Amino acid sequence: MLFHVRMDVNIPLDMDAAVAAEIKAREKAYSQGLQRSGKWRHIWRLAGEYANYSVFDVDSNQELHDILTELPLYPYMRISVQPLCRHPSSIREDDR
């Protein structure tokens, strides 16, 4: 199942810089592992914002929920999710 996910990050301005850096490092490692596994298929930064658009390829709504809630930055995010389905004009056979 493919999902389009927008993530807007809002780290508190008064958070200790070292704490923020540690959370961001864990976030990067976690997200890159998911990318390598194929679960997190695409990620794009939104220019001028601390936000991204991503595409996830997971087996269920619950799996996506579990992945998102395990993000180290999750407590500081506003997330919106839209399910995707293959467009009949797509030439990509690997999209479900």
Tab-separated table of N, CA, C and O in Angstrom:
chain	number	residue	atom	x	y	z
A	1	MET	N	0.841	-1.173	0.000
A	1	MET	CA	0.000	0.000	0.000
A	1	MET	C	0.887	1.238	0.000
A	1	MET	O	1.826	1.327	0.786
A	2	LEU	N	0.553	2.166	-0.887
A	2	LEU	CA	1.315	3.405	-0.968
A	2	LEU	C	0.582	4.527	-0.249
A	2	LEU	O	-0.646	4.641	-0.348
A	3	PHE	N	1.353	5.341	0.453
A	3	PHE	CA	0.805	6.479	1.178
A	3	PHE	C	1.665	7.707	0.922
A	3	PHE	O	2.901	7.626	0.957
A	4	HIS	N	1.006	8.830	0.686
A	4	HIS	CA	1.656	10.129	0.596
A	4	HIS	C	1.546	10.756	1.985
A	4	HIS	O	0.442	10.849	2.537
A	5	VAL	N	2.674	11.145	2.537
A	5	VAL	CA	2.701	11.660	3.906
A	5	VAL	C	3.404	13.011	3.915
A	5	VAL	O	4.499	13.148	3.363
A	6	ARG	N	2.756	13.986	4.515
A	6	ARG	CA	3.404	15.275	4.755
A	6	ARG	C	3.737	15.348	6.232
A	6	ARG	O	2.888	15.079	7.092
A	7	MET	N	4.983	15.714	6.512
A	7	MET	CA	5.444	15.867	7.888
A	7	MET	C	5.964	17.285	8.082
A	7	MET	O	6.872	17.708	7.372
A	8	ASP	N	5.355	18.001	9.013
A	8	ASP	CA	5.806	19.338	9.389
A	8	ASP	C	6.412	19.240	10.782
A	8	ASP	O	5.748	18.772	11.717
A	9	VAL	N	7.655	19.684	10.910
A	9	VAL	CA	8.381	19.570	12.177
A	9	VAL	C	8.390	20.925	12.879
A	9	VAL	O	8.623	21.959	12.263
A	10	ASN	N	8.151	20.896	14.182
A	10	ASN	CA	8.149	22.105	14.989
A	10	ASN	C	8.862	21.811	16.311
A	10	ASN	O	8.224	21.566	17.333
A	11	ILE	N	10.178	21.836	16.253
A	11	ILE	CA	10.973	21.633	17.472
A	11	ILE	C	10.879	22.899	18.318
A	11	ILE	O	11.034	24.007	17.792
A	12	PRO	N	10.621	22.768	19.605
A	12	PRO	CA	10.527	23.959	20.466
A	12	PRO	C	11.809	24.798	20.401
A	12	PRO	O	12.924	24.255	20.424
A	13	LEU	N	11.640	26.089	20.295
A	13	LEU	CA	12.789	26.991	20.186
A	13	LEU	C	13.688	26.940	21.414
A	13	LEU	O	14.888	27.202	21.312
A	14	ASP	N	13.127	26.573	22.555
A	14	ASP	CA	13.922	26.538	23.781
A	14	ASP	C	14.549	25.163	24.055
A	14	ASP	O	15.169	24.972	25.097
A	15	MET	N	14.417	24.223	23.098
A	15	MET	CA	15.044	22.908	23.293
A	15	MET	C	16.560	23.066	23.254
A	15	MET	O	17.096	23.776	22.393
A	16	ASP	N	17.237	22.401	24.161
A	16	ASP	CA	18.698	22.408	24.193
A	16	ASP	C	19.235	21.941	22.838
A	16	ASP	O	18.776	20.927	22.301
A	17	ALA	N	20.203	22.656	22.297
A	17	ALA	CA	20.743	22.353	20.969
A	17	ALA	C	21.332	20.949	20.890
A	17	ALA	O	21.195	20.269	19.870
A	18	ALA	N	21.971	20.499	21.950
A	18	ALA	CA	22.563	19.158	21.952
A	18	ALA	C	21.473	18.087	21.922
A	18	ALA	O	21.615	17.061	21.245
A	19	VAL	N	20.385	18.311	22.643
A	19	VAL	CA	19.262	17.375	22.647
A	19	VAL	C	18.631	17.322	21.260
A	19	VAL	O	18.372	16.247	20.723
A	20	ALA	N	18.424	18.484	20.657
A	20	ALA	CA	17.844	18.536	19.305
A	20	ALA	C	18.739	17.821	18.299
A	20	ALA	O	18.247	17.062	17.453
A	21	ALA	N	20.038	18.027	18.397
A	21	ALA	CA	20.975	17.379	17.476
A	21	ALA	C	20.936	15.860	17.629
A	21	ALA	O	20.992	15.127	16.638
A	22	GLU	N	20.819	15.382	18.853
A	22	GLU	CA	20.771	13.934	19.101
A	22	GLU	C	19.484	13.334	18.529
A	22	GLU	O	19.504	12.271	17.915
A	23	ILE	N	18.365	14.016	18.704
A	23	ILE	CA	17.089	13.535	18.161
A	23	ILE	C	17.155	13.501	16.633
A	23	ILE	O	16.726	12.529	16.001
A	24	LYS	N	17.712	14.542	16.038
A	24	LYS	CA	17.825	14.607	14.573
A	24	LYS	C	18.727	13.495	14.037
A	24	LYS	O	18.456	12.920	12.980
A	25	ALA	N	19.793	13.176	14.755
A	25	ALA	CA	20.692	12.099	14.329
A	25	ALA	C	19.977	10.751	14.370
A	25	ALA	O	20.120	9.934	13.447
A	26	ARG	N	19.190	10.508	15.425
A	26	ARG	CA	18.416	9.265	15.500
A	26	ARG	C	17.359	9.215	14.397
A	26	ARG	O	17.124	8.163	13.796
A	27	GLU	N	16.730	10.343	14.125
A	27	GLU	CA	15.721	10.436	13.065
A	27	GLU	C	16.332	10.077	11.708
A	27	GLU	O	15.764	9.310	10.935
A	28	LYS	N	17.503	10.627	11.427
A	28	LYS	CA	18.177	10.369	10.154
A	28	LYS	C	18.517	8.889	10.015
A	28	LYS	O	18.254	8.281	8.967
A	29	ALA	N	19.073	8.302	11.041
A	29	ALA	CA	19.435	6.877	10.990
A	29	ALA	C	18.189	6.006	10.791
A	29	ALA	O	18.198	5.073	9.971
A	30	TYR	N	17.120	6.300	11.519
A	30	TYR	CA	15.880	5.527	11.412
A	30	TYR	C	15.287	5.656	10.021
A	30	TYR	O	14.917	4.663	9.392
A	31	SER	N	15.210	6.888	9.504
A	31	SER	CA	14.603	7.094	8.189
A	31	SER	C	15.442	6.469	7.077
A	31	SER	O	14.895	5.899	6.131
A	32	GLN	N	16.746	6.539	7.191
A	32	GLN	CA	17.585	5.938	6.154
A	32	GLN	C	17.486	4.417	6.168
A	32	GLN	O	17.518	3.779	5.116
A	33	GLY	N	17.330	3.822	7.332
A	33	GLY	CA	17.103	2.377	7.407
A	33	GLY	C	15.800	1.988	6.720
A	33	GLY	O	15.739	0.991	5.990
A	34	LEU	N	14.752	2.777	6.931
A	34	LEU	CA	13.466	2.517	6.278
A	34	LEU	C	13.572	2.713	4.764
A	34	LEU	O	12.945	1.987	3.987
A	35	GLN	N	14.370	3.682	4.336
A	35	GLN	CA	14.579	3.882	2.902
A	35	GLN	C	15.303	2.685	2.291
A	35	GLN	O	14.921	2.204	1.217
A	36	ARG	N	16.323	2.209	2.970
A	36	ARG	CA	17.054	1.040	2.459
A	36	ARG	C	16.163	-0.191	2.365
A	36	ARG	O	16.317	-1.012	1.466
A	37	SER	N	15.223	-0.318	3.285
A	37	SER	CA	14.333	-1.482	3.295
A	37	SER	C	13.236	-1.384	2.235
A	37	SER	O	12.549	-2.367	1.968
A	38	GLY	N	13.043	-0.198	1.653
A	38	GLY	CA	12.001	0.007	0.664
A	38	GLY	C	10.678	0.480	1.248
A	38	GLY	O	9.740	0.753	0.506
A	39	LYS	N	10.591	0.576	2.553
A	39	LYS	CA	9.349	1.037	3.191
A	39	LYS	C	9.135	2.538	2.969
A	39	LYS	O	8.013	2.985	2.797
A	40	TRP	N	10.211	3.313	3.019
A	40	TRP	CA	10.146	4.759	2.803
A	40	TRP	C	10.716	4.996	1.411
A	40	TRP	O	11.911	5.137	1.219
A	41	ARG	N	9.840	5.007	0.404
A	41	ARG	CA	10.288	5.023	-0.995
A	41	ARG	C	10.850	6.341	-1.457
A	41	ARG	O	11.789	6.388	-2.247
A	42	HIS	N	10.251	7.438	-1.022
A	42	HIS	CA	10.693	8.760	-1.475
A	42	HIS	C	10.577	9.756	-0.329
A	42	HIS	O	9.669	9.643	0.504
A	43	ILE	N	11.489	10.728	-0.325
A	43	ILE	CA	11.400	11.833	0.626
A	43	ILE	C	11.906	13.091	-0.075
A	43	ILE	O	12.958	13.066	-0.722
A	44	TRP	N	11.101	14.153	0.024
A	44	TRP	CA	11.472	15.442	-0.557
A	44	TRP	C	11.286	16.526	0.483
A	44	TRP	O	10.247	16.602	1.145
A	45	ARG	N	12.271	17.387	0.610
A	45	ARG	CA	12.168	18.545	1.497
A	45	ARG	C	11.321	19.603	0.793
A	45	ARG	O	11.417	19.786	-0.415
A	46	LEU	N	10.522	20.313	1.561
A	46	LEU	CA	9.762	21.442	1.042
A	46	LEU	C	10.617	22.692	1.228
A	46	LEU	O	10.991	23.035	2.360
A	47	ALA	N	10.950	23.331	0.128
A	47	ALA	CA	11.845	24.488	0.163
A	47	ALA	C	11.307	25.557	1.111
A	47	ALA	O	10.128	25.911	1.063
A	48	GLY	N	12.190	26.008	1.993
A	48	GLY	CA	11.843	27.081	2.912
A	48	GLY	C	11.049	26.656	4.130
A	48	GLY	O	10.644	27.507	4.928
A	49	GLU	N	10.813	25.373	4.293
A	49	GLU	CA	10.036	24.880	5.435
A	49	GLU	C	10.798	23.744	6.108
A	49	GLU	O	11.603	23.069	5.486
A	50	TYR	N	10.505	23.513	7.371
A	50	TYR	CA	11.028	22.329	8.046
A	50	TYR	C	9.940	21.272	7.899
A	50	TYR	O	9.170	20.982	8.815
A	51	ALA	N	9.837	20.741	6.673
A	51	ALA	CA	8.756	19.822	6.323
A	51	ALA	C	9.203	18.963	5.153
A	51	ALA	O	10.154	19.306	4.441
A	52	ASN	N	8.513	17.836	4.972
A	52	ASN	CA	8.803	16.985	3.827
A	52	ASN	C	7.532	16.331	3.319
A	52	ASN	O	6.538	16.216	4.032
A	53	TYR	N	7.604	15.935	2.051
A	53	TYR	CA	6.626	15.039	1.450
A	53	TYR	C	7.329	13.712	1.270
A	53	TYR	O	8.465	13.662	0.784
A	54	SER	N	6.671	12.646	1.659
A	54	SER	CA	7.256	11.317	1.545
A	54	SER	C	6.238	10.343	0.970
A	54	SER	O	5.029	10.569	1.068
A	55	VAL	N	6.749	9.266	0.393
A	55	VAL	CA	5.907	8.162	-0.060
A	55	VAL	C	6.380	6.911	0.659
A	55	VAL	O	7.569	6.577	0.632
A	56	PHE	N	5.439	6.247	1.313
A	56	PHE	CA	5.715	5.008	2.025
A	56	PHE	C	5.052	3.850	1.297
A	56	PHE	O	3.949	3.996	0.761
A	57	ASP	N	5.706	2.707	1.300
A	57	ASP	CA	5.175	1.474	0.713
A	57	ASP	C	5.147	0.435	1.825
A	57	ASP	O	6.168	-0.165	2.165
A	58	VAL	N	3.975	0.264	2.416
A	58	VAL	CA	3.824	-0.608	3.582
A	58	VAL	C	2.685	-1.589	3.359
A	58	VAL	O	1.903	-1.458	2.415
A	59	ASP	N	2.589	-2.572	4.227
A	59	ASP	CA	1.577	-3.623	4.077
A	59	ASP	C	0.214	-3.256	4.642
A	59	ASP	O	-0.781	-3.887	4.290
A	60	SER	N	0.164	-2.250	5.525
A	60	SER	CA	-1.116	-1.936	6.158
A	60	SER	C	-1.096	-0.531	6.750
A	60	SER	O	-0.035	0.070	6.946
A	61	ASN	N	-2.292	-0.047	7.062
A	61	ASN	CA	-2.419	1.224	7.776
A	61	ASN	C	-1.683	1.153	9.106
A	61	ASN	O	-1.032	2.113	9.526
A	62	GLN	N	-1.815	0.029	9.778
A	62	GLN	CA	-1.174	-0.132	11.083
A	62	GLN	C	0.343	-0.066	10.972
A	62	GLN	O	1.005	0.548	11.817
A	63	GLU	N	0.907	-0.683	9.931
A	63	GLU	CA	2.362	-0.627	9.768
A	63	GLU	C	2.815	0.822	9.568
A	63	GLU	O	3.807	1.246	10.160
A	64	LEU	N	2.085	1.578	8.756
A	64	LEU	CA	2.440	2.986	8.569
A	64	LEU	C	2.348	3.732	9.900
A	64	LEU	O	3.258	4.484	10.262
A	65	HIS	N	1.274	3.522	10.625
A	65	HIS	CA	1.112	4.172	11.930
A	65	HIS	C	2.291	3.844	12.847
A	65	HIS	O	2.860	4.744	13.489
A	66	ASP	N	2.661	2.585	12.900
A	66	ASP	CA	3.771	2.174	13.764
A	66	ASP	C	5.078	2.844	13.348
A	66	ASP	O	5.853	3.303	14.200
A	67	ILE	N	5.343	2.892	12.042
A	67	ILE	CA	6.563	3.537	11.544
A	67	ILE	C	6.583	5.011	11.937
A	67	ILE	O	7.583	5.519	12.445
A	68	LEU	N	5.473	5.694	11.690
A	68	LEU	CA	5.423	7.130	11.960
A	68	LEU	C	5.556	7.444	13.447
A	68	LEU	O	6.264	8.387	13.828
A	69	THR	N	4.904	6.664	14.284
A	69	THR	CA	4.965	6.954	15.723
A	69	THR	C	6.315	6.602	16.336
A	69	THR	O	6.620	7.050	17.449
A	70	GLU	N	7.129	5.821	15.629
A	70	GLU	CA	8.475	5.505	16.099
A	70	GLU	C	9.510	6.548	15.657
A	70	GLU	O	10.664	6.483	16.078
A	71	LEU	N	9.108	7.496	14.808
A	71	LEU	CA	10.044	8.546	14.407
A	71	LEU	C	10.483	9.334	15.644
A	71	LEU	O	9.640	9.781	16.428
A	72	PRO	N	11.784	9.513	15.842
A	72	PRO	CA	12.232	10.272	17.006
A	72	PRO	C	11.661	11.700	17.068
A	72	PRO	O	11.450	12.230	18.153
A	73	LEU	N	11.381	12.296	15.913
A	73	LEU	CA	10.806	13.642	15.887
A	73	LEU	C	9.282	13.639	15.955
A	73	LEU	O	8.657	14.703	15.953
A	74	TYR	N	8.666	12.467	16.035
A	74	TYR	CA	7.210	12.363	16.033
A	74	TYR	C	6.512	13.304	17.030
A	74	TYR	O	5.526	13.952	16.674
A	75	PRO	N	7.022	13.425	18.262
A	75	PRO	CA	6.331	14.314	19.212
A	75	PRO	C	6.306	15.782	18.766
A	75	PRO	O	5.527	16.570	19.288
A	76	TYR	N	7.148	16.126	17.806
A	76	TYR	CA	7.257	17.506	17.348
A	76	TYR	C	6.720	17.684	15.927
A	76	TYR	O	7.031	18.664	15.262
A	77	MET	N	5.929	16.737	15.461
A	77	MET	CA	5.434	16.762	14.086
A	77	MET	C	3.924	16.909	14.004
A	77	MET	O	3.194	16.437	14.874
A	78	ARG	N	3.518	17.544	12.922
A	78	ARG	CA	2.130	17.478	12.475
A	78	ARG	C	2.197	16.656	11.186
A	78	ARG	O	2.972	16.971	10.273
A	79	ILE	N	1.418	15.582	11.121
A	79	ILE	CA	1.494	14.634	10.014
A	79	ILE	C	0.132	14.518	9.353
A	79	ILE	O	-0.890	14.415	10.036
A	80	SER	N	0.133	14.519	8.024
A	80	SER	CA	-1.097	14.223	7.286
A	80	SER	C	-0.792	13.097	6.298
A	80	SER	O	0.291	13.039	5.717
A	81	VAL	N	-1.759	12.198	6.165
A	81	VAL	CA	-1.580	10.980	5.376
A	81	VAL	C	-2.684	10.883	4.333
A	81	VAL	O	-3.859	11.113	4.645
A	82	GLN	N	-2.283	10.529	3.110
A	82	GLN	CA	-3.250	10.278	2.048
A	82	GLN	C	-2.904	8.948	1.387
A	82	GLN	O	-1.772	8.760	0.919
A	83	PRO	N	-3.846	8.004	1.337
A	83	PRO	CA	-3.585	6.746	0.633
A	83	PRO	C	-3.513	6.995	-0.868
A	83	PRO	O	-4.211	7.866	-1.399
A	84	LEU	N	-2.665	6.249	-1.526
A	84	LEU	CA	-2.483	6.361	-2.967
A	84	LEU	C	-2.837	5.042	-3.645
A	84	LEU	O	-2.699	3.970	-3.052
A	85	CYS	N	-3.264	5.127	-4.877
A	85	CYS	CA	-3.451	3.924	-5.685
A	85	CYS	C	-2.882	4.194	-7.068
A	85	CYS	O	-2.737	5.337	-7.501
A	86	ARG	N	-2.540	3.135	-7.741
A	86	ARG	CA	-1.896	3.225	-9.046
A	86	ARG	C	-2.819	3.898	-10.041
A	86	ARG	O	-3.994	3.580	-10.141
A	87	HIS	N	-2.264	4.823	-10.787
A	87	HIS	CA	-3.025	5.508	-11.832
A	87	HIS	C	-3.040	4.628	-13.078
A	87	HIS	O	-2.025	4.023	-13.432
A	88	PRO	N	-4.171	4.519	-13.751
A	88	PRO	CA	-4.251	3.634	-14.919
A	88	PRO	C	-3.335	4.044	-16.077
A	88	PRO	O	-3.014	3.221	-16.934
A	89	SER	N	-2.865	5.285	-16.101
A	89	SER	CA	-1.953	5.730	-17.159
A	89	SER	C	-0.483	5.547	-16.795
A	89	SER	O	0.396	5.831	-17.605
A	90	SER	N	-0.208	5.078	-15.577
A	90	SER	CA	1.179	4.903	-15.146
A	90	SER	C	1.867	3.812	-15.956
A	90	SER	O	1.287	2.763	-16.233
A	91	ILE	N	3.124	4.068	-16.299
A	91	ILE	CA	3.913	3.052	-17.012
A	91	ILE	C	4.727	2.208	-16.042
A	91	ILE	O	5.374	1.258	-16.439
A	92	ARG	N	4.680	2.530	-14.748
A	92	ARG	CA	5.427	1.778	-13.741
A	92	ARG	C	4.614	0.586	-13.276
A	92	ARG	O	3.572	0.740	-12.652
A	93	GLU	N	5.092	-0.597	-13.548
A	93	GLU	CA	4.388	-1.815	-13.163
A	93	GLU	C	4.594	-2.185	-11.691
A	93	GLU	O	3.871	-2.989	-11.154
A	94	ASP	N	5.625	-1.588	-11.067
A	94	ASP	CA	5.923	-1.953	-9.676
A	94	ASP	C	5.126	-1.138	-8.665
A	94	ASP	O	5.269	-1.328	-7.466
A	95	ASP	N	4.308	-0.197	-9.111
A	95	ASP	CA	3.441	0.531	-8.192
A	95	ASP	C	2.177	-0.247	-7.950
A	95	ASP	O	1.561	-0.748	-8.871
A	96	ARG	N	1.819	-0.351	-6.676
A	96	ARG	CA	0.622	-1.105	-6.326
A	96	ARG	C	-0.555	-0.191	-6.138
A	96	ARG	O	-0.477	0.891	-5.723
